[in-house]
């Protein structure tokens, strides 16, 4: 199903964003940038949950 592919792509993209922001946070260069990215990641994953809840498995 197409929505599942989009949801998976969003999860992968948000995971990559999170991994990419970790070195920045560790270096202490941009705490605000890190929190902005974190909130973006959380928002994306919430959207994915709304679109495709894991407890609703019908393809």
CSV table of N, CA and C in Angstrom, one decimal:
chain,number,residue,atom,x,y,z
A,1,UNK,N,0.8,-1.2,0.0
A,1,UNK,CA,0.0,0.0,0.0
A,1,UNK,C,0.9,1.3,0.0
A,2,UNK,N,0.4,2.3,-0.7
A,2,UNK,CA,1.2,3.5,-0.9
A,2,UNK,C,1.5,4.3,0.4
A,3,UNK,N,0.4,4.4,1.2
A,3,UNK,CA,0.6,5.2,2.5
A,3,UNK,C,1.6,4.5,3.4
A,4,UNK,N,1.7,3.2,3.4
A,4,UNK,CA,2.7,2.5,4.2
A,4,UNK,C,4.1,2.9,3.8
A,5,UNK,N,4.3,2.9,2.5
A,5,UNK,CA,5.6,3.3,1.9
A,5,UNK,C,6.0,4.7,2.3
A,6,UNK,N,5.1,5.6,2.2
A,6,UNK,CA,5.3,7.0,2.6
A,6,UNK,C,5.6,7.1,4.1
A,7,UNK,N,4.9,6.4,4.9
A,7,UNK,CA,5.1,6.4,6.3
A,7,UNK,C,6.5,5.9,6.7
A,8,UNK,N,6.9,4.8,6.0
A,8,UNK,CA,8.2,4.2,6.2
A,8,UNK,C,9.3,5.2,5.8
A,9,UNK,N,9.1,5.9,4.7
A,9,UNK,CA,10.1,6.9,4.2
A,9,UNK,C,10.2,8.1,5.2
A,10,UNK,N,9.0,8.5,5.8
A,10,UNK,CA,9.0,9.5,6.8
A,10,UNK,C,9.8,9.1,8.1
A,11,UNK,N,9.6,7.8,8.5
A,11,UNK,CA,10.3,7.3,9.7
A,11,UNK,C,11.8,7.3,9.4
A,12,UNK,N,12.2,6.8,8.2
A,12,UNK,CA,13.6,6.7,7.9
A,12,UNK,C,14.2,8.1,7.8
A,13,UNK,N,13.5,9.1,7.2
A,13,UNK,CA,14.0,10.5,7.1
A,13,UNK,C,14.1,11.1,8.5
A,14,UNK,N,13.2,10.9,9.4
A,14,UNK,CA,13.2,11.4,10.7
A,14,UNK,C,14.4,10.8,11.5
A,15,UNK,N,14.6,9.5,11.3
A,15,UNK,CA,15.7,8.8,12.0
A,15,UNK,C,17.0,9.4,11.5
A,16,UNK,N,17.2,9.7,10.2
A,16,UNK,CA,18.4,10.2,9.7
A,16,UNK,C,18.6,11.6,10.3
A,17,UNK,N,17.5,12.4,10.4
A,17,UNK,CA,17.6,13.7,11.0
A,17,UNK,C,18.1,13.7,12.4
A,18,UNK,N,17.6,12.7,13.1
A,18,UNK,CA,18.0,12.5,14.5
A,18,UNK,C,19.4,12.2,14.7
A,19,UNK,N,19.9,11.2,13.8
A,19,UNK,CA,21.3,10.8,13.8
A,19,UNK,C,22.2,12.0,13.4
A,20,UNK,N,21.7,12.7,12.4
A,20,UNK,CA,22.5,13.9,11.9
A,20,UNK,C,22.6,15.0,13.0
A,21,UNK,N,21.6,15.1,13.8
A,21,UNK,CA,21.6,16.2,14.8
A,21,UNK,C,22.4,15.8,16.1
A,22,UNK,N,22.7,14.5,16.3
A,22,UNK,CA,23.4,14.1,17.5
A,22,UNK,C,24.8,14.6,17.6
A,23,UNK,N,25.6,14.6,16.5
A,23,UNK,CA,27.0,15.2,16.7
A,23,UNK,C,26.9,16.7,17.0
A,24,UNK,N,26.0,17.4,16.4
A,24,UNK,CA,25.8,18.8,16.7
A,24,UNK,C,25.5,19.0,18.2
A,25,UNK,N,24.6,18.2,18.7
A,25,UNK,CA,24.3,18.3,20.1
A,25,UNK,C,25.5,18.0,21.0
A,26,UNK,N,26.3,17.0,20.6
A,26,UNK,CA,27.4,16.6,21.4
A,26,UNK,C,28.5,17.6,21.4
A,27,UNK,N,28.7,18.3,20.3
A,27,UNK,CA,29.7,19.4,20.2
A,27,UNK,C,29.2,20.6,20.9
A,28,UNK,N,27.9,20.7,21.1
A,28,UNK,CA,27.3,21.9,21.8
A,28,UNK,C,27.3,23.1,20.9
A,29,UNK,N,27.3,22.9,19.6
A,29,UNK,CA,27.3,24.1,18.7
A,29,UNK,C,25.9,24.7,18.6
A,30,UNK,N,24.8,23.9,18.6
A,30,UNK,CA,23.5,24.5,18.5
A,30,UNK,C,22.5,23.8,19.3
A,31,UNK,N,22.3,24.1,20.5
A,31,UNK,CA,21.3,23.4,21.4
A,31,UNK,C,19.9,23.7,20.8
A,32,UNK,N,19.7,24.9,20.3
A,32,UNK,CA,18.4,25.3,19.8
A,32,UNK,C,18.1,24.5,18.5
A,33,UNK,N,19.2,24.3,17.7
A,33,UNK,CA,19.0,23.5,16.5
A,33,UNK,C,18.7,22.1,16.8
A,34,UNK,N,19.3,21.6,17.8
A,34,UNK,CA,19.1,20.2,18.2
A,34,UNK,C,17.6,20.0,18.7
A,35,UNK,N,17.2,20.9,19.5
A,35,UNK,CA,15.8,20.8,20.0
A,35,UNK,C,14.8,21.0,18.9
A,36,UNK,N,15.1,21.9,17.9
A,36,UNK,CA,14.2,22.1,16.8
A,36,UNK,C,14.1,20.8,16.0
A,37,UNK,N,15.2,20.2,15.8
A,37,UNK,CA,15.2,18.9,15.0
A,37,UNK,C,14.5,17.8,15.8
A,38,UNK,N,14.7,17.8,17.1
A,38,UNK,CA,14.1,16.8,17.9
A,38,UNK,C,12.5,16.9,17.8
A,39,UNK,N,12.1,18.2,18.0
A,39,UNK,CA,10.6,18.4,17.9
A,39,UNK,C,10.1,18.1,16.5
A,40,UNK,N,10.9,18.3,15.5
A,40,UNK,CA,10.5,18.0,14.1
A,40,UNK,C,10.3,16.5,14.0
A,41,UNK,N,11.3,15.7,14.5
A,41,UNK,CA,11.3,14.3,14.5
A,41,UNK,C,10.1,13.7,15.2
A,42,UNK,N,9.8,14.3,16.4
A,42,UNK,CA,8.7,13.8,17.2
A,42,UNK,C,7.4,14.1,16.5
A,43,UNK,N,7.3,15.3,15.9
A,43,UNK,CA,6.1,15.7,15.1
A,43,UNK,C,5.9,14.7,14.0
A,44,UNK,N,6.9,14.4,13.2
A,44,UNK,CA,6.8,13.5,12.1
A,44,UNK,C,6.4,12.1,12.5
A,45,UNK,N,6.9,11.7,13.6
A,45,UNK,CA,6.5,10.3,14.0
A,45,UNK,C,5.1,10.3,14.5
A,46,UNK,N,4.6,11.4,15.2
A,46,UNK,CA,3.2,11.5,15.6
A,46,UNK,C,2.3,11.5,14.4
A,47,UNK,N,2.7,12.2,13.3
A,47,UNK,CA,1.9,12.2,12.1
A,47,UNK,C,1.8,10.8,11.5
A,48,UNK,N,3.0,10.1,11.5
A,48,UNK,CA,3.0,8.7,11.0
A,48,UNK,C,2.0,7.9,11.8
A,49,UNK,N,2.0,8.0,13.1
A,49,UNK,CA,1.2,7.2,14.0
A,49,UNK,C,-0.3,7.5,13.7
A,50,UNK,N,-0.6,8.8,13.4
A,50,UNK,CA,-2.0,9.2,13.0
A,50,UNK,C,-2.4,8.6,11.7
A,51,UNK,N,-1.5,8.6,10.7
A,51,UNK,CA,-1.8,8.1,9.4
A,51,UNK,C,-1.9,6.6,9.4
A,52,UNK,N,-0.9,5.9,10.0
A,52,UNK,CA,-0.8,4.5,10.1
A,52,UNK,C,-0.5,4.0,11.5
A,53,UNK,N,-1.6,3.8,12.3
A,53,UNK,CA,-1.4,3.3,13.6
A,53,UNK,C,-0.9,1.8,13.6
A,54,UNK,N,0.1,1.5,14.4
A,54,UNK,CA,0.6,0.1,14.3
A,54,UNK,C,-0.4,-1.0,14.7
A,55,UNK,N,-1.4,-0.6,15.5
A,55,UNK,CA,-2.4,-1.5,15.9
A,55,UNK,C,-3.5,-1.8,14.9
A,56,UNK,N,-3.4,-1.1,13.8
A,56,UNK,CA,-4.4,-1.2,12.7
A,56,UNK,C,-3.7,-1.8,11.5
A,57,UNK,N,-3.6,-3.2,11.4
A,57,UNK,CA,-2.9,-3.8,10.4
A,57,UNK,C,-3.8,-4.3,9.3
A,58,UNK,N,-4.2,-3.5,8.4
A,58,UNK,CA,-4.9,-4.0,7.2
A,58,UNK,C,-4.4,-3.3,6.0
A,59,UNK,N,-3.9,-4.1,5.0
A,59,UNK,CA,-3.2,-3.6,3.8
A,59,UNK,C,-4.2,-3.6,2.7
